Coordinates of C-alpha atoms in Angstrom, one line a residue:
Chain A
X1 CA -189.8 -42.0 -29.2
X2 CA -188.3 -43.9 -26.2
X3 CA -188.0 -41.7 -23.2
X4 CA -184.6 -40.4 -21.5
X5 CA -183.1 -42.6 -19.5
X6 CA -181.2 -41.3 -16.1
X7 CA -178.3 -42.9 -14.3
X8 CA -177.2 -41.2 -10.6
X9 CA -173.7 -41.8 -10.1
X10 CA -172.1 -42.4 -6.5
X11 CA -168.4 -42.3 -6.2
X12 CA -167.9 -43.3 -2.3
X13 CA -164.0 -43.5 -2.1
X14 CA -162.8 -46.8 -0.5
X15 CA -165.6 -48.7 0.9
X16 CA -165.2 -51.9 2.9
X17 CA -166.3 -55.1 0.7
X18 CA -169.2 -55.8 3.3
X19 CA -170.3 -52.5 3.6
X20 CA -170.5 -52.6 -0.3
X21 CA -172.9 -55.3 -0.2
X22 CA -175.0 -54.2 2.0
X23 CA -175.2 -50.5 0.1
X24 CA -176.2 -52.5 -3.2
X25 CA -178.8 -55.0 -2.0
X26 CA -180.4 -51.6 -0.6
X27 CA -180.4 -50.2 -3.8
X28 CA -181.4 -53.1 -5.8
X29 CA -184.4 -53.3 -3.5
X30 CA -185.4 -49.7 -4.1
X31 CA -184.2 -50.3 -8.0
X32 CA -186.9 -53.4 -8.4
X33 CA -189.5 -50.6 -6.6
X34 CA -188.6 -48.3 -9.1
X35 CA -187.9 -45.9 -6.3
X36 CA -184.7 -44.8 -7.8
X37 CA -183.1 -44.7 -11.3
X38 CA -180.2 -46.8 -12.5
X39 CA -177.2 -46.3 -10.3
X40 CA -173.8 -46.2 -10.4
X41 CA -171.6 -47.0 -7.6
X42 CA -167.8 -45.8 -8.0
X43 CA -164.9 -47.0 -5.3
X44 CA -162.4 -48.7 -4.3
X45 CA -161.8 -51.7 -1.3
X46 CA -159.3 -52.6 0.9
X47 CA -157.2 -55.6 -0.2
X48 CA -160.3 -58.2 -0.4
X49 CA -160.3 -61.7 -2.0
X50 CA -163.3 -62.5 -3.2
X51 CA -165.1 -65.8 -4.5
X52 CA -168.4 -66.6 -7.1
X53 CA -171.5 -68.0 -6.6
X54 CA -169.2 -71.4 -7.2
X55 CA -167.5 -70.9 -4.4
X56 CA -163.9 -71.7 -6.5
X57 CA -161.6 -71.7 -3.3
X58 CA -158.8 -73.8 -4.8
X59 CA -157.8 -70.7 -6.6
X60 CA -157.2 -69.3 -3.4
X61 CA -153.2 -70.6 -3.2
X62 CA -152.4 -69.7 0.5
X63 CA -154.4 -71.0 3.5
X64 CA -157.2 -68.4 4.5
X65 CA -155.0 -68.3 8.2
X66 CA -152.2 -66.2 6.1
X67 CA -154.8 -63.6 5.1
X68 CA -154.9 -61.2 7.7
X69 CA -150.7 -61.4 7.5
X70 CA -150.6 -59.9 4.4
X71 CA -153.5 -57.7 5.0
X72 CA -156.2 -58.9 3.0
X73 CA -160.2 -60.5 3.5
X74 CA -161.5 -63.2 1.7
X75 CA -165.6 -63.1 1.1
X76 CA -167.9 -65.3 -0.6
X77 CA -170.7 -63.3 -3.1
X78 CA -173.1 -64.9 -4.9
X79 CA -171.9 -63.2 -8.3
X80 CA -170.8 -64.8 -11.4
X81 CA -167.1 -65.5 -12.1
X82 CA -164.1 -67.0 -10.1
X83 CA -161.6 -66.0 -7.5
X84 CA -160.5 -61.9 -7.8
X85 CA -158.4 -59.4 -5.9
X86 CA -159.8 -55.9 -4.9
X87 CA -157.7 -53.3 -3.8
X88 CA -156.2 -49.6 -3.4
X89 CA -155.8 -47.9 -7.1
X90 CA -158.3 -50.5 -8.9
X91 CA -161.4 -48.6 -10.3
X92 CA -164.2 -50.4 -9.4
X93 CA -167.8 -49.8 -10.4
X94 CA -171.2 -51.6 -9.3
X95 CA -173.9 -50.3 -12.1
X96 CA -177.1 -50.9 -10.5
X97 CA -179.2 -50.8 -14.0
X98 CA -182.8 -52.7 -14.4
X99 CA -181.8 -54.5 -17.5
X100 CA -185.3 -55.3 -18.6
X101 CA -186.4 -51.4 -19.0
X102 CA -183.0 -51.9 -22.0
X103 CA -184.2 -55.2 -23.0
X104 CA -180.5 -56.6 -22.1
X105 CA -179.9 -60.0 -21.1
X106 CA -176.6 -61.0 -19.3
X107 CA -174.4 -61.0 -22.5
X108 CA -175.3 -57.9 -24.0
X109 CA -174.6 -56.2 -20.2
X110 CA -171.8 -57.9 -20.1
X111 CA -170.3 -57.3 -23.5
X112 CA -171.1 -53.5 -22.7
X113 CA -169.3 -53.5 -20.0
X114 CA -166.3 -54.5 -21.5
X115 CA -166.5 -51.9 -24.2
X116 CA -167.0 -49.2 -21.3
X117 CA -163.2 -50.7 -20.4
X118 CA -161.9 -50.7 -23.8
X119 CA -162.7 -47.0 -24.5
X120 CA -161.3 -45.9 -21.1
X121 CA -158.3 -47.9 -22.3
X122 CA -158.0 -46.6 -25.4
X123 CA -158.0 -42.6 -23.7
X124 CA -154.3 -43.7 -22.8
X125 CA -153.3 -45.5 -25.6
X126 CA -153.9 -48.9 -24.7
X127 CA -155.3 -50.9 -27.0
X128 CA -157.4 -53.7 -25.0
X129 CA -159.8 -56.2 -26.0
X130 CA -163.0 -58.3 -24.8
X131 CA -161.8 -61.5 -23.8
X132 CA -162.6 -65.0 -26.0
X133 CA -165.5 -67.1 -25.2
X134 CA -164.8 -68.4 -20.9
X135 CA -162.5 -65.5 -20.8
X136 CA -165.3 -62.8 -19.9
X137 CA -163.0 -59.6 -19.1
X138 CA -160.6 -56.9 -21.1
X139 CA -157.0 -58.0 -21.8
X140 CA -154.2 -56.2 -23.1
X141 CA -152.5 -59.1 -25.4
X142 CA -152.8 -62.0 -23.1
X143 CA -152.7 -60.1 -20.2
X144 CA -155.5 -59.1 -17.9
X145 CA -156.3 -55.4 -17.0
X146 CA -160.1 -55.5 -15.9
X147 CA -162.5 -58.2 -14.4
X148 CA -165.9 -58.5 -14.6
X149 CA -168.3 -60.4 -12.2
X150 CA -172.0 -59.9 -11.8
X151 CA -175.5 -60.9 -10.6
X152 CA -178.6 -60.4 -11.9
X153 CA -182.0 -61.0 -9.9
X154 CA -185.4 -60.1 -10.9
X155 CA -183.3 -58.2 -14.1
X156 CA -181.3 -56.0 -11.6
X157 CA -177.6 -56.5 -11.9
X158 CA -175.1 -55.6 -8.9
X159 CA -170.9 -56.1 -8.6
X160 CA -170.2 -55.0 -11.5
X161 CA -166.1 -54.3 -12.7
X162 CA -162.8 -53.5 -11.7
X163 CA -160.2 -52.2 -13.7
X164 CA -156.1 -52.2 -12.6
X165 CA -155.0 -48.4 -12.6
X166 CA -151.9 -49.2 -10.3
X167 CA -153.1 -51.9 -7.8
X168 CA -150.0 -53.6 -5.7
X169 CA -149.9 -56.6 -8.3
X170 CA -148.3 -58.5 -6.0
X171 CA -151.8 -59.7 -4.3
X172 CA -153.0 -61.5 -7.5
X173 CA -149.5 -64.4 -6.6
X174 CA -152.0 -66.0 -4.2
X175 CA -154.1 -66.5 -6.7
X176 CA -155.4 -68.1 -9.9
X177 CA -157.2 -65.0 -11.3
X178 CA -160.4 -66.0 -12.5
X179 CA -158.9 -69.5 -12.5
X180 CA -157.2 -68.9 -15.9
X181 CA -154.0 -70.7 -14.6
X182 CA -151.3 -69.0 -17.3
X183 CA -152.1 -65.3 -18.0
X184 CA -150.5 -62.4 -16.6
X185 CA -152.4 -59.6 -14.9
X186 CA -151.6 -56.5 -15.5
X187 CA -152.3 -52.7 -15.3
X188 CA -152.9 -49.1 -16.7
X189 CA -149.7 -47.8 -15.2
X190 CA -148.1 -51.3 -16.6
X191 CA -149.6 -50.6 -20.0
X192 CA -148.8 -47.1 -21.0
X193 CA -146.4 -44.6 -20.5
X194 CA -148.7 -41.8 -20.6
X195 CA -148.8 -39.7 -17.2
X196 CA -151.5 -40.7 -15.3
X197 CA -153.9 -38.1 -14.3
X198 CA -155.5 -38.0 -10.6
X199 CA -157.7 -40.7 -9.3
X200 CA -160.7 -38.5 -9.3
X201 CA -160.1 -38.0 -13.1
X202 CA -159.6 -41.3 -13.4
X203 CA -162.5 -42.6 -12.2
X204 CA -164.7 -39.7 -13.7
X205 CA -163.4 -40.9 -17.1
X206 CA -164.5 -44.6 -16.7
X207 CA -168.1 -43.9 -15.3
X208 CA -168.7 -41.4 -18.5
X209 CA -167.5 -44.6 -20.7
X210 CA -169.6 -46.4 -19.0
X211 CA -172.5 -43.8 -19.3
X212 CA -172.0 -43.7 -22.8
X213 CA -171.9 -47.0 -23.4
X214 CA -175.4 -47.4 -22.3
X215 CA -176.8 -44.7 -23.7
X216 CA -177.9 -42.7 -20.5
X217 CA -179.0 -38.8 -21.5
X218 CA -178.4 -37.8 -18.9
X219 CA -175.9 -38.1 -15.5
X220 CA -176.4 -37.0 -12.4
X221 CA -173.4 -37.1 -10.2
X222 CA -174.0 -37.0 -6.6
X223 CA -172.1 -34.8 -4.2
X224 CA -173.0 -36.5 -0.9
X225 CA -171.2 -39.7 -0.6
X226 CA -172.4 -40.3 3.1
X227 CA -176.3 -40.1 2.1
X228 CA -175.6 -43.6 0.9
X229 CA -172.7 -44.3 3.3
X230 CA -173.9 -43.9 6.7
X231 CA -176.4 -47.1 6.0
X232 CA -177.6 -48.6 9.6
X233 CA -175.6 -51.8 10.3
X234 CA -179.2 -52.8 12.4
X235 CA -179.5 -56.1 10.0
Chain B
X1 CA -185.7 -67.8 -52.5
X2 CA -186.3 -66.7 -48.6
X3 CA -190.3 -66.3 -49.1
X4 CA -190.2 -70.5 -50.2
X5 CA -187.7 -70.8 -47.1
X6 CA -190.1 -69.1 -44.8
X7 CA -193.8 -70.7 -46.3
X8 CA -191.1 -74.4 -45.9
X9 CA -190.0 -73.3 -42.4
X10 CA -194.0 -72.4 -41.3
X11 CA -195.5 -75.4 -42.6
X12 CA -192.6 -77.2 -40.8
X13 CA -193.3 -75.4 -37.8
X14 CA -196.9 -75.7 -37.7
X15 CA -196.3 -79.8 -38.1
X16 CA -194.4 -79.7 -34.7
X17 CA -196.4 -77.0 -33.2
X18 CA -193.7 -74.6 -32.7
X19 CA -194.8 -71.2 -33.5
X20 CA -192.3 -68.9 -35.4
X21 CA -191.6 -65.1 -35.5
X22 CA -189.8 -64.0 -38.9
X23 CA -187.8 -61.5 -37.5
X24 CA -183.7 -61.1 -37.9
X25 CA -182.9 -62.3 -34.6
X26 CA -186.0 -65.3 -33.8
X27 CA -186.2 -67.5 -30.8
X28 CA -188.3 -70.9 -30.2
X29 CA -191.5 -70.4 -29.1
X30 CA -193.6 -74.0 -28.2
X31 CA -197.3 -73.5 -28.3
X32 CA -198.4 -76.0 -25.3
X33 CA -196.7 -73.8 -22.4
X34 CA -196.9 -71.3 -20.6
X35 CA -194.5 -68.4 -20.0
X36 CA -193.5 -66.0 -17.3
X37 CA -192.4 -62.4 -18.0
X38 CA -189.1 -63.7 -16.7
X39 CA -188.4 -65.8 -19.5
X40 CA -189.2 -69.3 -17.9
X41 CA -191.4 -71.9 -18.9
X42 CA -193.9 -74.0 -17.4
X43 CA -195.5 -77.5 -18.9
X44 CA -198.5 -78.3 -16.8
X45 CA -199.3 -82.0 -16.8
X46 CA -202.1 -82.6 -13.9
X47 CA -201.4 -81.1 -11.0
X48 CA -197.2 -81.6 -12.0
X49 CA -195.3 -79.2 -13.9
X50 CA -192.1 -79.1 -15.4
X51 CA -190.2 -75.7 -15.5
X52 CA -187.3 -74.2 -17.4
X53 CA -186.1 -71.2 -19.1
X54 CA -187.0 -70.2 -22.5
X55 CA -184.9 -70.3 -25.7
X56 CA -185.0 -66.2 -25.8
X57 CA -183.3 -66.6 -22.3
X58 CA -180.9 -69.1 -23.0
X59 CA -179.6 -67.1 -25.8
X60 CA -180.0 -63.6 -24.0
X61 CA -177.6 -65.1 -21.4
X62 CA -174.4 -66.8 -23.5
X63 CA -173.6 -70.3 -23.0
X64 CA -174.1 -71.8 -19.4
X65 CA -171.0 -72.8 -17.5
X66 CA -173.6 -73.4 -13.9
X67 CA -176.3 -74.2 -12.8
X68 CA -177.3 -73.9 -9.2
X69 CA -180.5 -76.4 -8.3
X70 CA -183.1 -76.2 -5.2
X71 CA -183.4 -78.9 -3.2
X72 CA -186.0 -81.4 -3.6
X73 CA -188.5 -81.2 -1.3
X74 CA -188.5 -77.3 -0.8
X75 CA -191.2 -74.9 -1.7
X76 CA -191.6 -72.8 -4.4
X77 CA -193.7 -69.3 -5.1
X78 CA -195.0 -67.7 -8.0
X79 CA -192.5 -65.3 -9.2
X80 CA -189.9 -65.4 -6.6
X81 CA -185.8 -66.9 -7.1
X82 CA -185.7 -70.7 -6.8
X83 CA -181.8 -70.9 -8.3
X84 CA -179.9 -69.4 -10.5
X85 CA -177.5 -70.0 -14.1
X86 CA -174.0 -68.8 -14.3
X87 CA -172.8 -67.6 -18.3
X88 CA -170.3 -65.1 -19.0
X89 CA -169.6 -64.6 -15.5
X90 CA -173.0 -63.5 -14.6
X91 CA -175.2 -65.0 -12.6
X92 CA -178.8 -64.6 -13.0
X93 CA -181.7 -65.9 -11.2
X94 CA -184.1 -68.1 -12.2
X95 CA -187.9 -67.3 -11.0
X96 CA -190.6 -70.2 -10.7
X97 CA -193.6 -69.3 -12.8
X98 CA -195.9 -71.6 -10.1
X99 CA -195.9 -72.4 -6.5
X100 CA -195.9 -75.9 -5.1
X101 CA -193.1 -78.2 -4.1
X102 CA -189.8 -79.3 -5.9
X103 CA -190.2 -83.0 -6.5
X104 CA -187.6 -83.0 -8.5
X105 CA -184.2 -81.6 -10.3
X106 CA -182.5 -82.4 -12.9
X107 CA -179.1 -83.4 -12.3
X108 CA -177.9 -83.7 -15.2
X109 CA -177.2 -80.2 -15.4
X110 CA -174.6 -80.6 -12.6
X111 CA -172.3 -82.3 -14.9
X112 CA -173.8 -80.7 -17.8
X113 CA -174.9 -77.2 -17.6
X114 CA -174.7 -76.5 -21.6
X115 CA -177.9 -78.3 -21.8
X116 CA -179.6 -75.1 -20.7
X117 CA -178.0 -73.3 -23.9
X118 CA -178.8 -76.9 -25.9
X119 CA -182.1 -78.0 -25.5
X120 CA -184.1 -75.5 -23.1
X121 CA -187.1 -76.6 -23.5
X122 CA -186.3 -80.7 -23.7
X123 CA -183.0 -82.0 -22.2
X124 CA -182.3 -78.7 -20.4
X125 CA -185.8 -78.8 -17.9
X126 CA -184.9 -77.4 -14.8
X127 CA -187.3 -78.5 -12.0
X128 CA -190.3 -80.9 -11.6
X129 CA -192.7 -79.3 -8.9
X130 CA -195.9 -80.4 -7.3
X131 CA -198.6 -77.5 -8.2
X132 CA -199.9 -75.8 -4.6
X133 CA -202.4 -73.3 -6.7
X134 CA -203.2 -74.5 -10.7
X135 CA -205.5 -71.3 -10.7
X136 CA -202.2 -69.0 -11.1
X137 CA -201.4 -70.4 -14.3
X138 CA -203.8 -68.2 -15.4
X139 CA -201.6 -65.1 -14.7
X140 CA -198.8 -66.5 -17.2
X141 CA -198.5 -65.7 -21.0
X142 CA -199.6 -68.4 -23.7
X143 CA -197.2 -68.9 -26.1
X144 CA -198.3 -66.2 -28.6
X145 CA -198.3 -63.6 -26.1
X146 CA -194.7 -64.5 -24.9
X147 CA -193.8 -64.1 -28.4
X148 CA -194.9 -61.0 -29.1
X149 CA -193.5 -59.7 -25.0
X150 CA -190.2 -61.0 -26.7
X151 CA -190.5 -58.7 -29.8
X152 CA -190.7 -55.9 -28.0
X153 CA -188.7 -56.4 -25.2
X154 CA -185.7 -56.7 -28.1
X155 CA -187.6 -54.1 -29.5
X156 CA -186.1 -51.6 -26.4
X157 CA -182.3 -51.2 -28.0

C-alpha cells in the first residue's frame, strides 16, 4: 500500500524569466532536502526567448540588438530542448516533482507531461497529440500548440511546459521553434471555436490534468503567491 | 517454449557474466562493476576507473541526442553532477560514483551521443578518472544489489 502522495500548487501570475529561476532552484534545493512536497509552479512571462543547455542560437533569426525593440529577452537555461518563446496568454507550468520517489526516468515524465496537454486539449475539443520521436511536444496535426523543455538533477526536474492559449503568435517569426524548420505553431484560441473561459480557469484546468496525470491524492493549492515571490535578490 | 528460452538465455548469460532479471521490462546488469543509486557505473581497474550510465538509465531516459563532457583535468566528487545527457528534451545530470580527477573523455560522444542509448556500458563510457579515495567504492552497489534497487524502483508505478 504505497502512501499518498501531495503536490502544492503555486500559481504566481506573470513572473519575470530570471525571477523564475531563481524561485525553482530554491525549491529544487528544499525538494532534494525533502523539506517540501512536489510542487507546482503556474505563470506566465513577459515576452522571453529562451535557449537549451545546447545553447542553439542560430534559431534565434534576428540579431539579439533587435530584442529589446520588439520587447522581448533572450536567456540561456541549462534545460533540455531548443530555442522557445514565452509570453502573455501561454500557460506555463514548472512541476517541481522528485522523480525517483515515482520511479520515473526522463521519458516517462516527459511522456506524462504531454498527456497532461492532450487532456486539457481535449476539454475544448481539440484533438492533439504527443509529438514523433525528436519532436518531444503536443501538436494539433502538424502544428505546434505546447512545448516541453526540462532538467533533471539529482532526480528533481524543473522548467517544465508551456501551452499556447492566445500568445501574440507573431513572436515565434524570429524563430525556428524548437529548430523544427517547417511546422506551424499554433494555439487554443487558433484551434477551437469554443468560448474560452477566464485565464484563472484556464490554468486551474491544466494543473488538475497535470495532477491527475501523476497520480497526486491530493492538491493543495496555495493562496499566497508572494510567500514564494518576495525571494531576496541577495545572491 | 519461454522456460527453454529463459534456462538458454541464463546459461548464455552466465558464459558472459552478465546477470539477468526475468521480469517483463529487464535491463543489463554486468557482474564486475559497481553501481551508484543514480544509475551510473563504475569499472575499477587500479587506482583508474571508467564511469558511465547504466543500461536501466539509458533506457529510462529515450534515445540521447547530447552529451555534455567535463573537462579533462578537473575534479570529481562522490555523488555530485559532473555533466549531463540530453533525450527527449530533458536534460538530466550525470553523478560520478568516485572522486578523483578526469583523465579522460570520450569524445566520441560529441559526434555521437546515441552511443549512450547503444552500448552503455562498452562504446558509450563516459569518463576515465584518476581514483582520489578507492575506500568509497565500498559505499556503491555490486551488481546484484543494483539489480534488485532496479526492481523496485520500477516497482513504484
Amino acid at each position: 500500500m504505497r502512501s499518498p502522495r501531495t503536490s502544492e500548487v503555486w500559481r504566481l501570475g506573470t513572473v519575470n524569466y530570471l525571477k523564475s529561476l531563481k524561485i525553482q532552484d530554491k525549491l529544487v534545493s528544499e525538494r532534494k532536502a525533502h523539506q517540501i512536497p512536489d510542487t507546482l509552479l503556474s505563470l506566465e512571462h513577459p515576452p522571453t526567448y529562451t535557449l537549451g543547455k545546447r545553447r542553439t542560437d542560430h534559431n534565434l533569426l534576428i540579431p539579439q540588438s533587435q530584442l529589446t525593440k520588439i520587447g522581448a529577452e533572450l536567456h540561456y537555461t541549462q534545460r533540455g530542448g531548443d530555442i522557445t518563446f514565452h509570453g502573455p496568454r501561454q500557460a506555463i507550468l514548472y512541476p517541481i516533482i522528485s522523480l525517483r520517489s515515482i520511479g520515473f526516468g526522463a521519458r516517462n515524465y516527459v511522456e506524462t507531461l504531454e498527456r497532461s496537454m492532450i487532456e486539457f486539449a481535449s476539454m475544448y475539443g481539440v484533438k492533439a497529440r504527443a509529438g514523433n520521436k525528436c519532436e518531444t511536444g503536443v501538436w494539433v496535426g502538424d502544428r505546434k500548440i505546447g512545448a516541453i523543455g526540462v532538467r533533471i538533477s539529482s532526480g528533481i526536474t524543473c522548467h517544465g511546459l508551456a501551452f499556447n492559449i492566445d500568445p501574440d503568435l507573431n513572436y515565434f517569426e524570429h524563430i525556428v521553434p524548437c529548430g523544427i524548420a517547417d511546422k506551424e505553431v499554433t494555439s487554443l484560441r487558433r484551434e477551437t471555436d469554443a468560448l474560452l473561459p477566464s485565464e484563472e480557469v484556464i490554468h486551474k484546468q491544466l494543473i488538475t490534468c497535470l495532477a491527475n496525470a501523476f497520480s497526486y491524492d491530493d492538491v493543495v493549492w496555495k493562496e499566497d503567491p508572494s510567500v514564494i515571490l518576495d525571494t531576496k535578490d541577495d545572491e | 517454449m519461454a522456460l527453454t528460452l529463459m534456462l538458454a538465455s541464463s546459461r548464455i548469460a552466465s558464459h558472459l557474466r552478465i546477470s539477468l532479471s526475468h521480469r517483463a521490462f529487464s535491463s543489463v546488469v554486468l557482474k564486475d562493476l559497481k553501481y551508484a543509486d543514480s544509475h551510473e557505473w563504475v569499472k575499477i581497474e587500479g587506482n583508474k576507473a571508467t564511469v558511465g550510465i547504466t543500461d536501466h538509465a539509458q533506457e529510462h531516459l529515450g534515445d540521447v541526442v547530447y552529451v555534455e563532457l567535463p573537462d579533462v583535468g578537473r575534479s570529481v566528487s562522490q555523488g555530485e553532477s559532473f555533466g549531463a545527457v540530453e533525450s527527449v528534451k530533458a536534460t538530466s545530470d550525470i553523478n560520478s560514483p568516485i572522486s578523483g580527477k578526469v583523465l579522460q573523455v570520450n569524445k566520441d560522444l560529441s559526434e555521437s551521443p546515441a552511443l549512450v542509448t547503444s552500448s552503455p556500458y562498452e562504446e558509450g563510457w563516459i569518463i576515465k578518472v584518476e581514483l582520489s579515495d578507492a575506500g568509497e567504492v565500498k559505499k556503491l552497489m555490486d551488481s546484484d544489489k543494483y539489480s534488485k534497487f532496479c526492481e523496485e524502483e520500477d516497482a513504484k508505478h
